[in-house]
Amino acid sequence: MAIADLANPSRFLNLANRVIPWLGGLTVIVFALAISRAMNAPDDYQQGATVKIMYLHVPGAWLGMLGWGLMTVAALGTLVWRHPLADVTAKAAAPIGAAFTFMCLVTGSLWGRPMWGTYWVWDARLTSVLVLFLLYLGVIALWRTVEEPSRAARAAAILTLVGALDLPIIKFSVDWWNTLHQPASVLRLGAPTIDPSILIPLLISALAFTLLFAVLLLAAMRNEILRRRVRTLRLLQASTTS
Amino acid sequence: MEAASHTAFIVAAYAVAGAVIGGLIAWVMLDYRAQLRRLGDFEKLGLTRRSAARPAETIERTEA
């Protein structure tokens, strides 16, 4: 099956129905491994056991940004190529990305209190991630406000493209400004600065969360396609009864 | 004493993550069932989409 064939929602549904159970099973296995490695990872020499929060916080941050990045590509698909699945992808990804960004903010706050002495500071990294979360809520609200899916898709796509400006700000905020948040320690020029005994569990955890994101996205896209079929039938019912 | 107080933050962080993951999984599963039920209701009324042959097959397969 060519990738272009997946533009057909029925073909996509068939593929999703086949892939979701297998991908879900793989996700459970990798999550079990990730939890085991995280629980057995050594404490950090400075931060002690609180470093275990990193195994949740960092994947949450990465997936919050990945979600918006995916929505940005989908927004281009909606506005430029009018791909049938582009706005389905964008709509399905928004609540998932918002949930992971929320997880990043809350776990970061719970990590910050014992390490920094405060739950929150208005530094550039924390504030730009909060802005990302608010952008997610804005896009979700837009989808819920506009009834007609194609009109909602165009409006959401424009907001998504504008919001994409926040992604480089989040990434480079720790380099551009003095922040309480530490600079990049994994995705940086040069080698990661984290010891492998902590880095490897972190990467396994990130893989587990990424697989979960993929399963949830496929399932949410399937739901959205079915929801549009329900809407079509509802309109058909209304037109036949009137 | 300090280690014990840190444990509370670690447990709280994992509880929040568990709630977020559980909420997302529940959301997609309940939404899926709701959409299938609504499609089933229309099918009982004899309402189908113009290109209904393949989607009906898809729905049957997903319910199985």
PDB file of C-alpha atoms in Angstrom:
ATOM      1  CA  MET A   1       0.000   0.000   0.000  1.00  0.00           C
ATOM      2  CA  ALA A   2       1.422   3.369  -1.023  1.00  0.00           C
ATOM      3  CA  ILE A   3       1.498   6.153   1.571  1.00  0.00           C
ATOM      4  CA  ALA A   4      -0.717   8.249  -0.706  1.00  0.00           C
ATOM      5  CA  ASP A   5      -3.423   5.553  -0.400  1.00  0.00           C
ATOM      6  CA  LEU A   6      -3.741   6.423   3.289  1.00  0.00           C
ATOM      7  CA  ALA A   7      -5.303   9.703   2.194  1.00  0.00           C
ATOM      8  CA  ASN A   8      -8.449   7.617   1.850  1.00  0.00           C
ATOM      9  CA  PRO A   9     -10.097   7.582   5.323  1.00  0.00           C
ATOM     10  CA  SER A  10     -11.528   4.059   4.831  1.00  0.00           C
ATOM     11  CA  ARG A  11      -8.093   2.677   4.018  1.00  0.00           C
ATOM     12  CA  PHE A  12      -6.663   4.563   6.978  1.00  0.00           C
ATOM     13  CA  LEU A  13      -9.323   3.019   9.250  1.00  0.00           C
ATOM     14  CA  ASN A  14      -8.450  -0.472   8.050  1.00  0.00           C
ATOM     15  CA  LEU A  15      -4.763   0.156   8.696  1.00  0.00           C
ATOM     16  CA  ALA A  16      -5.429   1.736  12.127  1.00  0.00           C
ATOM     17  CA  ASN A  17      -7.597  -1.229  13.174  1.00  0.00           C
ATOM     18  CA  ARG A  18      -4.741  -3.584  12.339  1.00  0.00           C
ATOM     19  CA  VAL A  19      -1.911  -1.488  13.818  1.00  0.00           C
ATOM     20  CA  ILE A  20      -3.428  -0.215  17.107  1.00  0.00           C
ATOM     21  CA  PRO A  21      -3.523  -3.589  18.986  1.00  0.00           C
ATOM     22  CA  TRP A  22       0.071  -4.462  18.065  1.00  0.00           C
ATOM     23  CA  LEU A  23       1.410  -0.980  18.763  1.00  0.00           C
ATOM     24  CA  GLY A  24      -0.535  -0.932  22.041  1.00  0.00           C
ATOM     25  CA  GLY A  25       1.040  -4.236  23.100  1.00  0.00           C
ATOM     26  CA  LEU A  26       4.527  -2.976  22.214  1.00  0.00           C
ATOM     27  CA  THR A  27       3.845   0.192  24.202  1.00  0.00           C
ATOM     28  CA  VAL A  28       2.918  -1.818  27.321  1.00  0.00           C
ATOM     29  CA  ILE A  29       6.126  -3.871  27.027  1.00  0.00           C
ATOM     30  CA  VAL A  30       8.371  -0.818  26.576  1.00  0.00           C
ATOM     31  CA  PHE A  31       6.578   0.971  29.437  1.00  0.00           C
ATOM     32  CA  ALA A  32       7.217  -1.997  31.749  1.00  0.00           C
ATOM     33  CA  LEU A  33      10.902  -1.861  30.801  1.00  0.00           C
ATOM     34  CA  ALA A  34      10.985   1.929  31.232  1.00  0.00           C
ATOM     35  CA  ILE A  35       9.433   1.793  34.733  1.00  0.00           C
ATOM     36  CA  SER A  36      11.794  -0.989  35.771  1.00  0.00           C
ATOM     37  CA  ARG A  37      14.860   0.939  34.525  1.00  0.00           C
ATOM     38  CA  ALA A  38      13.665   4.193  36.068  1.00  0.00           C
ATOM     39  CA  MET A  39      13.078   2.621  39.480  1.00  0.00           C
ATOM     40  CA  ASN A  40      16.492   0.944  39.437  1.00  0.00           C
ATOM     41  CA  ALA A  41      18.424   3.930  38.093  1.00  0.00           C
ATOM     42  CA  PRO A  42      20.907   5.496  40.537  1.00  0.00           C
ATOM     43  CA  ASP A  43      20.168   8.761  42.319  1.00  0.00           C
ATOM     44  CA  ASP A  44      21.808  11.903  40.992  1.00  0.00           C
ATOM     45  CA  TYR A  45      24.814  13.096  42.998  1.00  0.00           C
ATOM     46  CA  GLN A  46      23.243  16.541  43.420  1.00  0.00           C
ATOM     47  CA  GLN A  47      19.495  16.026  43.080  1.00  0.00           C
ATOM     48  CA  GLY A  48      19.196  12.696  44.843  1.00  0.00           C
ATOM     49  CA  ALA A  49      16.094  10.600  44.119  1.00  0.00           C
ATOM     50  CA  THR A  50      14.161  13.546  42.642  1.00  0.00           C
ATOM     51  CA  VAL A  51      15.962  12.818  39.376  1.00  0.00           C
ATOM     52  CA  LYS A  52      13.311  10.091  38.894  1.00  0.00           C
ATOM     53  CA  ILE A  53      10.844  12.873  38.067  1.00  0.00           C
ATOM     54  CA  MET A  54      12.972  13.548  34.984  1.00  0.00           C
ATOM     55  CA  TYR A  55      11.762  10.248  33.435  1.00  0.00           C
ATOM     56  CA  LEU A  56       8.281  11.785  33.241  1.00  0.00           C
ATOM     57  CA  HIS A  57       9.052  15.471  32.862  1.00  0.00           C
ATOM     58  CA  VAL A  58      11.420  15.316  29.893  1.00  0.00           C
ATOM     59  CA  PRO A  59       9.285  12.965  27.714  1.00  0.00           C
ATOM     60  CA  GLY A  60       6.289  15.172  28.550  1.00  0.00           C
ATOM     61  CA  ALA A  61       8.181  18.223  27.309  1.00  0.00           C
ATOM     62  CA  TRP A  62       9.414  16.497  24.151  1.00  0.00           C
ATOM     63  CA  LEU A  63       5.961  15.166  23.272  1.00  0.00           C
ATOM     64  CA  GLY A  64       4.276  18.478  24.003  1.00  0.00           C
ATOM     65  CA  MET A  65       6.567  20.042  21.401  1.00  0.00           C
ATOM     66  CA  LEU A  66       6.346  17.060  19.041  1.00  0.00           C
ATOM     67  CA  GLY A  67       2.548  17.296  19.128  1.00  0.00           C
ATOM     68  CA  TRP A  68       2.594  20.921  18.066  1.00  0.00           C
ATOM     69  CA  GLY A  69       5.240  20.172  15.424  1.00  0.00           C
ATOM     70  CA  LEU A  70       2.990  17.453  14.021  1.00  0.00           C
ATOM     71  CA  MET A  71       0.032  19.829  14.061  1.00  0.00           C
ATOM     72  CA  THR A  72       2.154  22.392  12.189  1.00  0.00           C
ATOM     73  CA  VAL A  73       2.884  19.900   9.388  1.00  0.00           C
ATOM     74  CA  ALA A  74      -0.811  18.961   9.371  1.00  0.00           C
ATOM     75  CA  ALA A  75      -1.745  22.659   9.189  1.00  0.00           C
ATOM     76  CA  LEU A  76       0.349  22.959   6.033  1.00  0.00           C
ATOM     77  CA  GLY A  77      -1.394  19.820   4.750  1.00  0.00           C
ATOM     78  CA  THR A  78      -4.751  21.482   5.362  1.00  0.00           C
ATOM     79  CA  LEU A  79      -3.941  24.898   3.898  1.00  0.00           C
ATOM     80  CA  VAL A  80      -1.579  23.981   1.055  1.00  0.00           C
ATOM     81  CA  TRP A  81      -2.294  20.425  -0.059  1.00  0.00           C
ATOM     82  CA  ARG A  82      -5.835  20.009   1.358  1.00  0.00           C
ATOM     83  CA  HIS A  83      -4.946  16.470   2.405  1.00  0.00           C
ATOM     84  CA  PRO A  84      -8.109  14.678   3.637  1.00  0.00           C
ATOM     85  CA  LEU A  85      -6.435  13.392   6.790  1.00  0.00           C
ATOM     86  CA  ALA A  86      -4.468  16.546   7.632  1.00  0.00           C
ATOM     87  CA  ASP A  87      -7.127  18.258   9.733  1.00  0.00           C
ATOM     88  CA  VAL A  88      -8.163  14.909  11.244  1.00  0.00           C
ATOM     89  CA  THR A  89      -4.543  14.535  12.418  1.00  0.00           C
ATOM     90  CA  ALA A  90      -4.395  18.096  13.737  1.00  0.00           C
ATOM     91  CA  LYS A  91      -7.659  17.816  15.655  1.00  0.00           C
ATOM     92  CA  ALA A  92      -6.747  14.422  17.130  1.00  0.00           C
ATOM     93  CA  ALA A  93      -3.242  15.525  18.174  1.00  0.00           C
ATOM     94  CA  ALA A  94      -4.316  18.673  20.063  1.00  0.00           C
ATOM     95  CA  PRO A  95      -5.763  17.107  23.271  1.00  0.00           C
ATOM     96  CA  ILE A  96      -2.935  14.557  23.413  1.00  0.00           C
ATOM     97  CA  GLY A  97      -0.258  17.235  23.039  1.00  0.00           C
ATOM     98  CA  ALA A  98      -2.054  19.387  25.614  1.00  0.00           C
ATOM     99  CA  ALA A  99      -2.131  16.502  28.107  1.00  0.00           C
ATOM    100  CA  PHE A 100       1.604  15.838  27.738  1.00  0.00           C
ATOM    101  CA  THR A 101       2.397  19.560  28.050  1.00  0.00           C
ATOM    102  CA  PHE A 102       0.263  19.655  31.215  1.00  0.00           C
ATOM    103  CA  MET A 103       2.182  16.646  32.540  1.00  0.00           C
ATOM    104  CA  CYS A 104       5.461  18.431  31.771  1.00  0.00           C
ATOM    105  CA  LEU A 105       4.365  21.586  33.615  1.00  0.00           C
ATOM    106  CA  VAL A 106       3.056  19.788  36.720  1.00  0.00           C
ATOM    107  CA  THR A 107       5.939  17.326  37.069  1.00  0.00           C
ATOM    108  CA  GLY A 108       8.402  20.179  36.464  1.00  0.00           C
ATOM    109  CA  SER A 109       6.737  22.161  39.202  1.00  0.00           C
ATOM    110  CA  LEU A 110       6.896  19.182  41.571  1.00  0.00           C
ATOM    111  CA  TRP A 111      10.586  18.776  40.696  1.00  0.00           C
ATOM    112  CA  GLY A 112      11.271  22.486  41.090  1.00  0.00           C
ATOM    113  CA  ARG A 113       9.952  22.797  44.646  1.00  0.00           C
ATOM    114  CA  PRO A 114      12.549  20.548  46.324  1.00  0.00           C
ATOM    115  CA  MET A 115      15.389  21.564  43.953  1.00  0.00           C
ATOM    116  CA  TRP A 116      14.818  25.302  43.431  1.00  0.00           C
ATOM    117  CA  GLY A 117      12.737  26.036  46.508  1.00  0.00           C
ATOM    118  CA  THR A 118       9.752  27.137  44.432  1.00  0.00           C
ATOM    119  CA  TYR A 119       7.012  25.558  42.339  1.00  0.00           C
ATOM    120  CA  TRP A 120       7.124  28.260  39.695  1.00  0.00           C
ATOM    121  CA  VAL A 121       9.183  31.149  38.355  1.00  0.00           C
ATOM    122  CA  TRP A 122       8.366  33.295  35.352  1.00  0.00           C
ATOM    123  CA  ASP A 123      11.568  32.437  33.517  1.00  0.00           C
ATOM    124  CA  ALA A 124      11.677  32.114  29.737  1.00  0.00           C
ATOM    125  CA  ARG A 125      11.566  28.284  29.565  1.00  0.00           C
ATOM    126  CA  LEU A 126       8.698  27.806  31.987  1.00  0.00           C
ATOM    127  CA  THR A 127       6.701  30.701  30.576  1.00  0.00           C
ATOM    128  CA  SER A 128       7.133  29.626  26.937  1.00  0.00           C
ATOM    129  CA  VAL A 129       5.944  26.082  27.807  1.00  0.00           C
ATOM    130  CA  LEU A 130       2.948  27.564  29.628  1.00  0.00           C
ATOM    131  CA  VAL A 131       2.239  29.581  26.456  1.00  0.00           C
ATOM    132  CA  LEU A 132       2.356  26.320  24.468  1.00  0.00           C
ATOM    133  CA  PHE A 133      -0.219  24.792  26.841  1.00  0.00           C
ATOM    134  CA  LEU A 134      -2.485  27.839  26.452  1.00  0.00           C
ATOM    135  CA  LEU A 135      -2.096  27.613  22.652  1.00  0.00           C
ATOM    136  CA  TYR A 136      -3.229  23.989  22.808  1.00  0.00           C
ATOM    137  CA  LEU A 137      -6.301  25.026  24.808  1.00  0.00           C
ATOM    138  CA  GLY A 138      -6.984  27.757  22.236  1.00  0.00           C
ATOM    139  CA  VAL A 139      -6.867  25.314  19.322  1.00  0.00           C
ATOM    140  CA  ILE A 140      -9.112  22.822  21.149  1.00  0.00           C
ATOM    141  CA  ALA A 141     -11.599  25.619  21.907  1.00  0.00           C
ATOM    142  CA  LEU A 142     -11.522  26.696  18.249  1.00  0.00           C
ATOM    143  CA  TRP A 143     -12.311  23.169  17.061  1.00  0.00           C
ATOM    144  CA  ARG A 144     -15.236  23.017  19.502  1.00  0.00           C
ATOM    145  CA  THR A 145     -16.543  26.473  18.606  1.00  0.00           C
ATOM    146  CA  VAL A 146     -16.789  26.137  14.822  1.00  0.00           C
ATOM    147  CA  GLU A 147     -19.345  23.481  13.805  1.00  0.00           C
ATOM    148  CA  GLU A 148     -18.302  22.981  10.176  1.00  0.00           C
ATOM    149  CA  PRO A 149     -15.110  20.827  10.239  1.00  0.00           C
ATOM    150  CA  SER A 150     -13.495  22.342   7.128  1.00  0.00           C
ATOM    151  CA  ARG A 151     -13.942  25.917   8.398  1.00  0.00           C
ATOM    152  CA  ALA A 152     -12.696  24.943  11.855  1.00  0.00           C
ATOM    153  CA  ALA A 153      -9.706  23.225  10.237  1.00  0.00           C
ATOM    154  CA  ARG A 154      -8.629  26.362   8.367  1.00  0.00           C
ATOM    155  CA  ALA A 155      -8.947  28.581  11.453  1.00  0.00           C
ATOM    156  CA  ALA A 156      -7.110  26.053  13.632  1.00  0.00           C
ATOM    157  CA  ALA A 157      -4.398  25.661  10.970  1.00  0.00           C
ATOM    158  CA  ILE A 158      -3.673  29.410  10.974  1.00  0.00           C
ATOM    159  CA  LEU A 159      -3.506  29.513  14.788  1.00  0.00           C
ATOM    160  CA  THR A 160      -1.242  26.443  14.722  1.00  0.00           C
ATOM    161  CA  LEU A 161       1.183  28.034  12.241  1.00  0.00           C
ATOM    162  CA  VAL A 162       1.368  31.211  14.331  1.00  0.00           C
ATOM    163  CA  GLY A 163       1.814  29.166  17.505  1.00  0.00           C
ATOM    164  CA  ALA A 164       4.690  27.241  15.923  1.00  0.00           C
ATOM    165  CA  LEU A 165       6.840  30.317  16.588  1.00  0.00           C
ATOM    166  CA  ASP A 166       6.783  29.256  20.249  1.00  0.00           C
ATOM    167  CA  LEU A 167       8.674  25.999  19.520  1.00  0.00           C
ATOM    168  CA  PRO A 168      12.131  27.555  18.806  1.00  0.00           C
ATOM    169  CA  ILE A 169      11.537  29.956  21.699  1.00  0.00           C
ATOM    170  CA  ILE A 170      11.010  26.978  24.046  1.00  0.00           C
ATOM    171  CA  LYS A 171      14.042  25.138  22.678  1.00  0.00           C
ATOM    172  CA  PHE A 172      16.495  28.054  22.750  1.00  0.00           C
ATOM    173  CA  SER A 173      15.050  30.007  25.713  1.00  0.00           C
ATOM    174  CA  VAL A 174      17.690  28.535  28.018  1.00  0.00           C
ATOM    175  CA  ASP A 175      20.438  29.790  25.664  1.00  0.00           C
ATOM    176  CA  TRP A 176      18.966  33.200  24.841  1.00  0.00           C
ATOM    177  CA  TRP A 177      18.072  34.261  28.386  1.00  0.00           C
ATOM    178  CA  ASN A 178      19.258  33.651  31.936  1.00  0.00           C
ATOM    179  CA  THR A 179      16.850  31.042  33.248  1.00  0.00           C
ATOM    180  CA  LEU A 180      16.498  29.112  36.470  1.00  0.00           C
ATOM    181  CA  HIS A 181      15.791  26.091  34.249  1.00  0.00           C
ATOM    182  CA  GLN A 182      18.943  24.217  33.310  1.00  0.00           C
ATOM    183  CA  PRO A 183      20.310  24.340  29.731  1.00  0.00           C
ATOM    184  CA  ALA A 184      19.812  21.449  27.276  1.00  0.00           C
ATOM    185  CA  SER A 185      21.564  18.294  28.440  1.00  0.00           C
ATOM    186  CA  VAL A 186      20.410  15.653  25.907  1.00  0.00           C
ATOM    187  CA  LEU A 187      19.449  17.302  22.602  1.00  0.00           C
ATOM    188  CA  ARG A 188      22.443  19.612  22.201  1.00  0.00           C
ATOM    189  CA  LEU A 189      25.476  20.157  20.028  1.00  0.00           C
ATOM    190  CA  GLY A 190      28.092  17.744  21.320  1.00  0.00           C
ATOM    191  CA  ALA A 191      27.471  14.723  23.515  1.00  0.00           C
ATOM    192  CA  PRO A 192      24.745  14.596  26.195  1.00  0.00           C
ATOM    193  CA  THR A 193      25.956  15.776  29.606  1.00  0.00           C
ATOM    194  CA  ILE A 194      24.010  13.115  31.516  1.00  0.00           C
ATOM    195  CA  ASP A 195      25.701   9.958  32.770  1.00  0.00           C
ATOM    196  CA  PRO A 196      24.651   6.845  30.778  1.00  0.00           C
ATOM    197  CA  SER A 197      23.256   5.215  33.947  1.00  0.00           C
ATOM    198  CA  ILE A 198      20.586   7.937  33.961  1.00  0.00           C
ATOM    199  CA  LEU A 199      20.506   8.759  30.234  1.00  0.00           C
ATOM    200  CA  ILE A 200      19.592   5.236  29.046  1.00  0.00           C
ATOM    201  CA  PRO A 201      16.511   4.916  31.319  1.00  0.00           C
ATOM    202  CA  LEU A 202      15.515   8.408  30.166  1.00  0.00           C
ATOM    203  CA  LEU A 203      15.729   7.402  26.487  1.00  0.00           C
ATOM    204  CA  ILE A 204      13.731   4.189  27.144  1.00  0.00           C
ATOM    205  CA  SER A 205      11.111   6.247  28.968  1.00  0.00           C
ATOM    206  CA  ALA A 206      10.990   8.720  26.062  1.00  0.00           C
ATOM    207  CA  LEU A 207      10.513   5.804  23.633  1.00  0.00           C
ATOM    208  CA  ALA A 208       7.667   4.402  25.763  1.00  0.00           C
ATOM    209  CA  PHE A 209       5.893   7.750  25.900  1.00  0.00           C
ATOM    210  CA  THR A 210       6.428   8.286  22.154  1.00  0.00           C
ATOM    211  CA  LEU A 211       4.856   4.887  21.395  1.00  0.00           C
ATOM    212  CA  LEU A 212       1.944   5.807  23.679  1.00  0.00           C
ATOM    213  CA  PHE A 213       1.578   9.097  21.820  1.00  0.00           C
ATOM    214  CA  ALA A 214       1.475   7.213  18.488  1.00  0.00           C
ATOM    215  CA  VAL A 215      -1.171   4.726  19.695  1.00  0.00           C
ATOM    216  CA  LEU A 216      -3.327   7.472  21.186  1.00  0.00           C
ATOM    217  CA  LEU A 217      -3.003   9.564  18.029  1.00  0.00           C
ATOM    218  CA  LEU A 218      -4.029   6.684  15.745  1.00  0.00           C
ATOM    219  CA  ALA A 219      -6.989   5.876  18.032  1.00  0.00           C
ATOM    220  CA  ALA A 220      -8.072   9.523  18.246  1.00  0.00           C
ATOM    221  CA  MET A 221      -7.813   9.882  14.446  1.00  0.00           C
ATOM    222  CA  ARG A 222      -9.980   6.781  14.029  1.00  0.00           C
ATOM    223  CA  ASN A 223     -12.531   8.305  16.418  1.00  0.00           C
ATOM    224  CA  GLU A 224     -12.520  11.585  14.509  1.00  0.00           C
ATOM    225  CA  ILE A 225     -13.163   9.840  11.162  1.00  0.00           C
ATOM    226  CA  LEU A 226     -16.073   7.925  12.737  1.00  0.00           C
ATOM    227  CA  ARG A 227     -17.389  11.170  14.292  1.00  0.00           C
ATOM    228  CA  ARG A 228     -17.443  12.777  10.831  1.00  0.00           C
ATOM    229  CA  ARG A 229     -19.379   9.811   9.478  1.00  0.00           C
ATOM    230  CA  VAL A 230     -21.896  10.234  12.296  1.00  0.00           C
ATOM    231  CA  ARG A 231     -22.167  13.936  11.400  1.00  0.00           C
ATOM    232  CA  THR A 232     -22.753  13.101   7.721  1.00  0.00           C
ATOM    233  CA  LEU A 233     -25.498  10.637   8.656  1.00  0.00           C
ATOM    234  CA  ARG A 234     -27.074  13.169  11.010  1.00  0.00           C
ATOM    235  CA  LEU A 235     -27.206  15.724   8.185  1.00  0.00           C
ATOM    236  CA  LEU A 236     -28.597  13.058   5.844  1.00  0.00           C
ATOM    237  CA  GLN A 237     -31.265  12.189   8.410  1.00  0.00           C
ATOM    238  CA  ALA A 238     -32.189  15.857   8.811  1.00  0.00           C
ATOM    239  CA  SER A 239     -32.453  16.353   5.042  1.00  0.00           C
ATOM    240  CA  THR A 240     -34.660  13.253   4.569  1.00  0.00           C
ATOM    241  CA  THR A 241     -37.045  14.156   7.404  1.00  0.00           C
ATOM    242  CA  SER A 242     -37.440  17.819   6.354  1.00  0.00           C
TER     243      SER A 242
ATOM    244  CA  MET B   1      14.011  13.683  56.735  1.00  0.00           C
ATOM    245  CA  GLU B   2      14.905  15.470  53.493  1.00  0.00           C
ATOM    246  CA  ALA B   3      14.789  12.230  51.498  1.00  0.00           C
ATOM    247  CA  ALA B   4      11.342  11.429  52.924  1.00  0.00           C
ATOM    248  CA  SER B   5      10.022  14.855  51.959  1.00  0.00           C
ATOM    249  CA  HIS B   6      11.419  14.399  48.444  1.00  0.00           C
ATOM    250  CA  THR B   7       9.631  11.059  48.155  1.00  0.00           C
ATOM    251  CA  ALA B   8       6.305  12.866  48.426  1.00  0.00           C
ATOM    252  CA  PHE B   9       7.185  14.990  45.364  1.00  0.00           C
ATOM    253  CA  ILE B  10       8.281  11.929  43.383  1.00  0.00           C
ATOM    254  CA  VAL B  11       5.102  10.007  44.255  1.00  0.00           C
ATOM    255  CA  ALA B  12       2.959  13.044  43.405  1.00  0.00           C
ATOM    256  CA  ALA B  13       4.687  13.411  40.011  1.00  0.00           C
ATOM    257  CA  TYR B  14       4.127   9.728  39.143  1.00  0.00           C
ATOM    258  CA  ALA B  15       0.499   9.962  40.322  1.00  0.00           C
ATOM    259  CA  VAL B  16      -0.104  12.958  38.053  1.00  0.00           C
ATOM    260  CA  ALA B  17       1.512  11.165  35.102  1.00  0.00           C
ATOM    261  CA  GLY B  18      -0.616   8.075  35.794  1.00  0.00           C
ATOM    262  CA  ALA B  19      -3.754  10.187  35.913  1.00  0.00           C
ATOM    263  CA  VAL B  20      -2.862  11.925  32.629  1.00  0.00           C
ATOM    264  CA  ILE B  21      -2.128   8.628  30.855  1.00  0.00           C
ATOM    265  CA  GLY B  22      -5.220   6.940  32.318  1.00  0.00           C
ATOM    266  CA  GLY B  23      -7.372   9.909  31.340  1.00  0.00           C
ATOM    267  CA  LEU B  24      -6.100   9.880  27.753  1.00  0.00           C
ATOM    268  CA  ILE B  25      -6.668   6.133  27.364  1.00  0.00           C
ATOM    269  CA  ALA B  26     -10.165   6.371  28.874  1.00  0.00           C
ATOM    270  CA  TRP B  27     -10.989   9.331  26.606  1.00  0.00           C
ATOM    271  CA  VAL B  28     -10.075   7.541  23.347  1.00  0.00           C
ATOM    272  CA  MET B  29     -11.758   4.263  24.385  1.00  0.00           C
ATOM    273  CA  LEU B  30     -15.024   5.848  25.546  1.00  0.00           C
ATOM    274  CA  ASP B  31     -15.126   8.117  22.495  1.00  0.00           C
ATOM    275  CA  TYR B  32     -14.589   5.121  20.202  1.00  0.00           C
ATOM    276  CA  ARG B  33     -17.458   3.200  21.799  1.00  0.00           C
ATOM    277  CA  ALA B  34     -19.717   6.271  21.600  1.00  0.00           C
ATOM    278  CA  GLN B  35     -19.032   6.762  17.866  1.00  0.00           C
ATOM    279  CA  LEU B  36     -19.621   3.061  17.103  1.00  0.00           C
ATOM    280  CA  ARG B  37     -22.876   3.156  19.075  1.00  0.00           C
ATOM    281  CA  ARG B  38     -24.086   6.239  17.165  1.00  0.00           C
ATOM    282  CA  LEU B  39     -23.188   4.651  13.822  1.00  0.00           C
ATOM    283  CA  GLY B  40     -25.011   1.502  14.914  1.00  0.00           C
ATOM    284  CA  ASP B  41     -28.101   3.550  15.768  1.00  0.00           C
ATOM    285  CA  PHE B  42     -28.141   5.049  12.260  1.00  0.00           C
ATOM    286  CA  GLU B  43     -27.637   1.612  10.743  1.00  0.00           C
ATOM    287  CA  LYS B  44     -30.712   0.339  12.628  1.00  0.00           C
ATOM    288  CA  LEU B  45     -32.670   3.238  11.138  1.00  0.00           C
ATOM    289  CA  GLY B  46     -31.527   2.111   7.682  1.00  0.00           C
ATOM    290  CA  LEU B  47     -29.405   5.222   7.167  1.00  0.00           C
ATOM    291  CA  THR B  48     -26.054   4.645   5.500  1.00  0.00           C
ATOM    292  CA  ARG B  49     -23.560   6.823   3.667  1.00  0.00           C
ATOM    293  CA  ARG B  50     -23.503   6.694  -0.132  1.00  0.00           C
ATOM    294  CA  SER B  51     -20.182   4.821  -0.033  1.00  0.00           C
ATOM    295  CA  ALA B  52     -21.367   2.691   2.853  1.00  0.00           C
ATOM    296  CA  ALA B  53     -20.318  -0.763   1.632  1.00  0.00           C
ATOM    297  CA  ARG B  54     -16.711  -0.505   2.739  1.00  0.00           C
ATOM    298  CA  PRO B  55     -17.229   1.540   5.943  1.00  0.00           C
ATOM    299  CA  ALA B  56     -19.849  -0.923   7.198  1.00  0.00           C
ATOM    300  CA  GLU B  57     -17.328  -3.694   6.689  1.00  0.00           C
ATOM    301  CA  THR B  58     -14.786  -1.638   8.597  1.00  0.00           C
ATOM    302  CA  ILE B  59     -17.135  -1.055  11.508  1.00  0.00           C
ATOM    303  CA  GLU B  60     -17.977  -4.746  11.768  1.00  0.00           C
ATOM    304  CA  ARG B  61     -14.305  -5.579  11.828  1.00  0.00           C
ATOM    305  CA  THR B  62     -13.550  -3.044  14.548  1.00  0.00           C
ATOM    306  CA  GLU B  63     -16.360  -4.338  16.731  1.00  0.00           C
ATOM    307  CA  ALA B  64     -15.160  -7.910  16.429  1.00  0.00           C
TER     308      ALA B  64
END
